[in-house]
Coordinates of C-alpha atoms in Angstrom, one line a residue:
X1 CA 9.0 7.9 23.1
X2 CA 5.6 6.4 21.6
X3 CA 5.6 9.1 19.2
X4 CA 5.4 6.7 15.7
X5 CA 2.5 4.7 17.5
X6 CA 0.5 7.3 18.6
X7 CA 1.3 9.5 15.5
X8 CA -0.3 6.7 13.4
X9 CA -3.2 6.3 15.5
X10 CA -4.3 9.7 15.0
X11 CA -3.8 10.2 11.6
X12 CA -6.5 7.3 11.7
X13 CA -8.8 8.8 13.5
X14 CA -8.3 12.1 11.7
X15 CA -8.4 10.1 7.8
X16 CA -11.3 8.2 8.8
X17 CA -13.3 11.4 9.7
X18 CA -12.5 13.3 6.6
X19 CA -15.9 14.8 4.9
X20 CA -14.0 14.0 1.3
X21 CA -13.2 10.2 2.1
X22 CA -16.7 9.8 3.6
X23 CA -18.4 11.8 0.3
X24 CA -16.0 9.6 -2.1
X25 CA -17.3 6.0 0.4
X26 CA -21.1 7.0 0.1
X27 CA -20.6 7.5 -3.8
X28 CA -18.9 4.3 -4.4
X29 CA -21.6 2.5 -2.4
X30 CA -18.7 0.2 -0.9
X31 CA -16.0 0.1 1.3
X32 CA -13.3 -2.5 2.0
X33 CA -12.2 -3.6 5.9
X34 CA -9.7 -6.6 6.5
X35 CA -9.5 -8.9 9.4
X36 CA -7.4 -7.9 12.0
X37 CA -3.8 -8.3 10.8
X38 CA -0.9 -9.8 12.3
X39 CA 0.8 -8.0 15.4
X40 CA 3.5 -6.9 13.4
X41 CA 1.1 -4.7 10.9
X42 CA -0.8 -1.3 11.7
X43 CA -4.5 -1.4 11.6
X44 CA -5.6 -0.7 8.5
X45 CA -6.1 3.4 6.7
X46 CA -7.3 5.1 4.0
X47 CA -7.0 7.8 2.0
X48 CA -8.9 9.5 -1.1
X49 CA -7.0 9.1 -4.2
X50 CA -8.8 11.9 -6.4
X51 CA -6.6 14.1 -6.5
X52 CA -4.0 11.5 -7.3
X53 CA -5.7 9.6 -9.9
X54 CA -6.8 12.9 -11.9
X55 CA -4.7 12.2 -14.6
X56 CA -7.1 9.0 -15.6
X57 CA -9.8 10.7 -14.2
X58 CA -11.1 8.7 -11.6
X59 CA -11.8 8.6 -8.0
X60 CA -11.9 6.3 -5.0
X61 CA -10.6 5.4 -1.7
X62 CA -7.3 3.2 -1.0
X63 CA -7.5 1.1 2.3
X64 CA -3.6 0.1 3.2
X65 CA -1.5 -1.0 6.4
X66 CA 2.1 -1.3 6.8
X67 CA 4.7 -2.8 9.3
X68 CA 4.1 -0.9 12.6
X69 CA 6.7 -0.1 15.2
X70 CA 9.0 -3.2 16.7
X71 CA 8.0 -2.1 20.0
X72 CA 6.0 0.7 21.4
X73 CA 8.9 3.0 22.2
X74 CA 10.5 2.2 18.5
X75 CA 10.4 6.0 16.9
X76 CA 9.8 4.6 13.4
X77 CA 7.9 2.0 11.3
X78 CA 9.3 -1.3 10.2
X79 CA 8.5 -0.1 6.9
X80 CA 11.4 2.1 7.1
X81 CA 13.7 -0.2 8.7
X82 CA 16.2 -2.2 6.0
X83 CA 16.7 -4.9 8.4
X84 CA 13.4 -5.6 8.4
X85 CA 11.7 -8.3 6.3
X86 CA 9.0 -5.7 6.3
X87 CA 11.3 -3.2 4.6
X88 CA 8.7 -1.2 2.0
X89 CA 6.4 -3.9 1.9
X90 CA 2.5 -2.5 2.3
X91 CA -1.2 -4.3 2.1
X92 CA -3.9 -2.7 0.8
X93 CA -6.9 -2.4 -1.7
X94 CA -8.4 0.3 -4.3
X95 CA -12.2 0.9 -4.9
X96 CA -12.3 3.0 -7.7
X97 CA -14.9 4.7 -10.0
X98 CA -14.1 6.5 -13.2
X99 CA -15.8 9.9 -13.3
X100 CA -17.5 9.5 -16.7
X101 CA -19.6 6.0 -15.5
X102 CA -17.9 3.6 -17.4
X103 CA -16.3 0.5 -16.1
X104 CA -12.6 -0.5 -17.5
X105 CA -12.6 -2.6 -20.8
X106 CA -8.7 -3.8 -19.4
X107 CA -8.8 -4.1 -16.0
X108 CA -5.4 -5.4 -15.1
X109 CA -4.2 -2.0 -16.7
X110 CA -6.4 0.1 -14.9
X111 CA -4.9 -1.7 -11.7
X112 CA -1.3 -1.4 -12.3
X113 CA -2.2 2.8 -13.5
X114 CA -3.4 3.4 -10.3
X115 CA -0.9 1.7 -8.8
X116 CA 2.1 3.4 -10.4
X117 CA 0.2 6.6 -9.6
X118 CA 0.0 6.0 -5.7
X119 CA 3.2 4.9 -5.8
X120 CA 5.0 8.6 -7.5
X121 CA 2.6 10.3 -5.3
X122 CA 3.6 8.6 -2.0
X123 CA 7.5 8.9 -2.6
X124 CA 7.1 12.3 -4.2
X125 CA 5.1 12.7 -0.3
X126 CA 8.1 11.6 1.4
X127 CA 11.0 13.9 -0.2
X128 CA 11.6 11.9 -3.0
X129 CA 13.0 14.7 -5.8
X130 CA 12.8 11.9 -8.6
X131 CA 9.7 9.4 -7.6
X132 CA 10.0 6.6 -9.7
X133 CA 7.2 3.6 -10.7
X134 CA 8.0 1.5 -13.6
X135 CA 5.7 -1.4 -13.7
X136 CA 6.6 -5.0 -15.5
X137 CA 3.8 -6.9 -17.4
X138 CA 1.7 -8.8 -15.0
X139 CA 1.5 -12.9 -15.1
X140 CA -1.6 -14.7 -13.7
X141 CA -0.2 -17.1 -11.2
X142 CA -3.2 -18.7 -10.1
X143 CA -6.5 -17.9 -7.8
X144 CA -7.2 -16.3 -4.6
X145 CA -10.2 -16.9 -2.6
X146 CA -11.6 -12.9 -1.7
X147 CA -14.9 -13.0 0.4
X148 CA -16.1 -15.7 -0.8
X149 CA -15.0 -15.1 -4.6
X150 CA -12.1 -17.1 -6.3
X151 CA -10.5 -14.3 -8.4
X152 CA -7.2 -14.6 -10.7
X153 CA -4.5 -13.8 -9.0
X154 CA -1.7 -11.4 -10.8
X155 CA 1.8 -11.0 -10.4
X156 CA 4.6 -8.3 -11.4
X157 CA 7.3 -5.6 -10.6
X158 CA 8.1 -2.4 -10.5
X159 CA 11.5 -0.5 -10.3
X160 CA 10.9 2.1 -7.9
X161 CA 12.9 3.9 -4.9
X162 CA 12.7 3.5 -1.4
X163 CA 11.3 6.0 0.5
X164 CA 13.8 5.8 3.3
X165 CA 15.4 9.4 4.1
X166 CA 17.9 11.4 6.3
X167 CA 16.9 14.3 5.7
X168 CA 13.1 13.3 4.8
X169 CA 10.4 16.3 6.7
X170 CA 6.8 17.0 6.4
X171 CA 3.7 15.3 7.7
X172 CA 4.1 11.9 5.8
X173 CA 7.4 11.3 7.2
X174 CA 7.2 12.8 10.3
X175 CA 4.0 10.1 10.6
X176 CA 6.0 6.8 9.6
X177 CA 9.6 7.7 10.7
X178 CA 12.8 7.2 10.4
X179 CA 15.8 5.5 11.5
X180 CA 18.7 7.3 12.2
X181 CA 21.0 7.2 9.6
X182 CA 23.6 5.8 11.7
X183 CA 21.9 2.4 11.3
X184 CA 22.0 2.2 7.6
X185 CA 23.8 -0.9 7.0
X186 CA 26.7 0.2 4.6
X187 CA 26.1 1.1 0.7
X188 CA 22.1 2.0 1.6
X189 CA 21.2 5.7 0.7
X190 CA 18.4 8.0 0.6
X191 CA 15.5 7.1 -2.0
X192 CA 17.8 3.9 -2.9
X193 CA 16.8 1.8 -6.1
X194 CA 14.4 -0.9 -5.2
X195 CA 12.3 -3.5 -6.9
X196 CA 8.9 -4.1 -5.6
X197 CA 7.4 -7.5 -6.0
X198 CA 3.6 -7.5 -5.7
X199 CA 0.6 -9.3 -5.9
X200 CA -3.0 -8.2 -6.8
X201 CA -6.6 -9.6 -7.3
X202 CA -9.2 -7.5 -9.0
X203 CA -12.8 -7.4 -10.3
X204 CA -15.3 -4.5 -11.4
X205 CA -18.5 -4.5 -9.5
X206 CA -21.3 -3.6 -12.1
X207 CA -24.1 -2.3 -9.8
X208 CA -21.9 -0.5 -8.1
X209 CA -20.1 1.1 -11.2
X210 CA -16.4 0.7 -9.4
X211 CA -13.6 -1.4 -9.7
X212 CA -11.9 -3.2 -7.0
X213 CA -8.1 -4.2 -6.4
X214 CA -7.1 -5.9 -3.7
X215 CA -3.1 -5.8 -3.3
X216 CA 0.3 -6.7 -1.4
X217 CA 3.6 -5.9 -2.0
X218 CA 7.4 -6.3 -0.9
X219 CA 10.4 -5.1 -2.1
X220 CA 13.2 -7.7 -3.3
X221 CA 15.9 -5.7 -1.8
X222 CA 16.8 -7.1 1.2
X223 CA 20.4 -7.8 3.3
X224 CA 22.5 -11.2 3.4
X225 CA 22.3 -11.1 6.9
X226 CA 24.6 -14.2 8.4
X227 CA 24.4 -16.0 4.8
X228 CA 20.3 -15.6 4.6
X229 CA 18.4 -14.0 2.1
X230 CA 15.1 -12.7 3.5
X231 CA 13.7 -12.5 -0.3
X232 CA 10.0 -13.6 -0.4
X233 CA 9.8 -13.9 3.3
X234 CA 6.7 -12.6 4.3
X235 CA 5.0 -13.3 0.8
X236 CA 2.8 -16.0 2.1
X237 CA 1.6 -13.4 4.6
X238 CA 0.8 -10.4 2.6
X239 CA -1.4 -13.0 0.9
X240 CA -3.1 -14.3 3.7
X241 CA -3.9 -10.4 4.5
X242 CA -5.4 -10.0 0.9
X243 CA -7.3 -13.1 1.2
X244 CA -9.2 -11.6 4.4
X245 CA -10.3 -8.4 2.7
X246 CA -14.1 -7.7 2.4
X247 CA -16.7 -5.5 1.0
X248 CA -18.8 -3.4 3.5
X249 CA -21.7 -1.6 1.8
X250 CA -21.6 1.8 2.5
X251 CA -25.1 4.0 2.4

């Protein structure tokens, strides 16, 4: 019955011991941990994007956590659940290095690129037959204070789809779970529309040669429950979560 927890804490184990992710750490000279996150979050993984991010030719690890199980018996991830505030809402950040040395002349672009990449590759991961990733323009909204740095803070959308399926197999959803259709609220379907609000702070690290984006995101599809809209609820914490993001050298 622990099945989603202890899936999840193997694929960690597993991810964090992969020769490719620990090459792609020791050439970006960096990695990035977070503080321990709130109960309801996983502890944080990663994954190396370079076979996703081939089409802008670069490379690089991404560092993310999600909504974990309600309870240690729940079969699937709150991420998955549309009753949750935590409804396809993830944490994360990008250290990235473009294969040909250079560092981006327009970072915010470069963010939201391998963003929208990540984001087709996931759903497309999860059974989606039409991954979508359509990201707005993004508006500076402010600071954020990021081990120790006070970086501009950007916001924006994207249309996308939900990754929620009833008929969803493989590794990726066999690892976050699902819940059984039967407890859909009414009018929700497989790979539904959805629009994902999300934050992000990022900088290029010279020395290093990569660029770093630290990120959080929700979706703004969520349920009237008993006349309450739980739109924006958990912003303030995704951004507490960014804010405790730091760099570890890696040698």
């Amino acid at each position: 019955m622990a099945k989603c927890a202890l899936l999840l804490n193997i694929a960690r184990i597993i991810l964090n011991r992969d020769s490719g992710l620990v090459a792609q750490e020791r050439a970006d000279s960096v990695a990035i941990s977070f503080a321990e996150p709130p109960p309801t979050w996983i502890s944080p993984m990663k994954t190396q994007m370079n076979d996703i991010w081939d089409p802008i030719k670069a490379n690089g690890v991404n560092y993310y956590m999600f909504a974990g199980p309600r309870t240690w018996f729940t079969p699937y991830s709150e991420r998955s659940n549309p009753l949750s505030p935590y409804y396809q809402a993830w944490v994360g950040a990008y250290v990235i290095k473009q294969r040909d040395g250079s560092l981006p002349a327009d970072l915010e672009t470069l963010a939201w690129e391998v963003t929208a990449l990540d984001q087709r590759s996931w759903l497309s991961a999860m059974g989606d037959p039409r991954p979508l990733a359509d990201a707005s323009q993004a508006t500076r909204v402010g600071n954020i204070l990021i081990d120790g740095h006070s970086w501009p803070l950007w916001h924006g959308t994207m249309k996308s789809h939900s990754d929620l399926s009833a008929y969803a197999s493989g590794p990726l959803p066999t690892l976050i779970g699902m819940p059984p259709k039967a407890s859909w609220p009414s009018g929700v379907a497989s790979y539904h529309d959805v629009s994902l609000d999300g934050y992000f702070a990022c900088w290029v690290d010279p020395q290093r040669k990569v660029s770093v984006v630290v990120y959080g995101v929700a979706a703004t599809y969520t349920l009237k429950l008993a006349g309450k809209d739980d739109t924006g609820l958990i912003n303030d914490e995704i951004l507490n979560i960014m804010k405790s993001a730091k760099l570890q050298a890696v040698n």
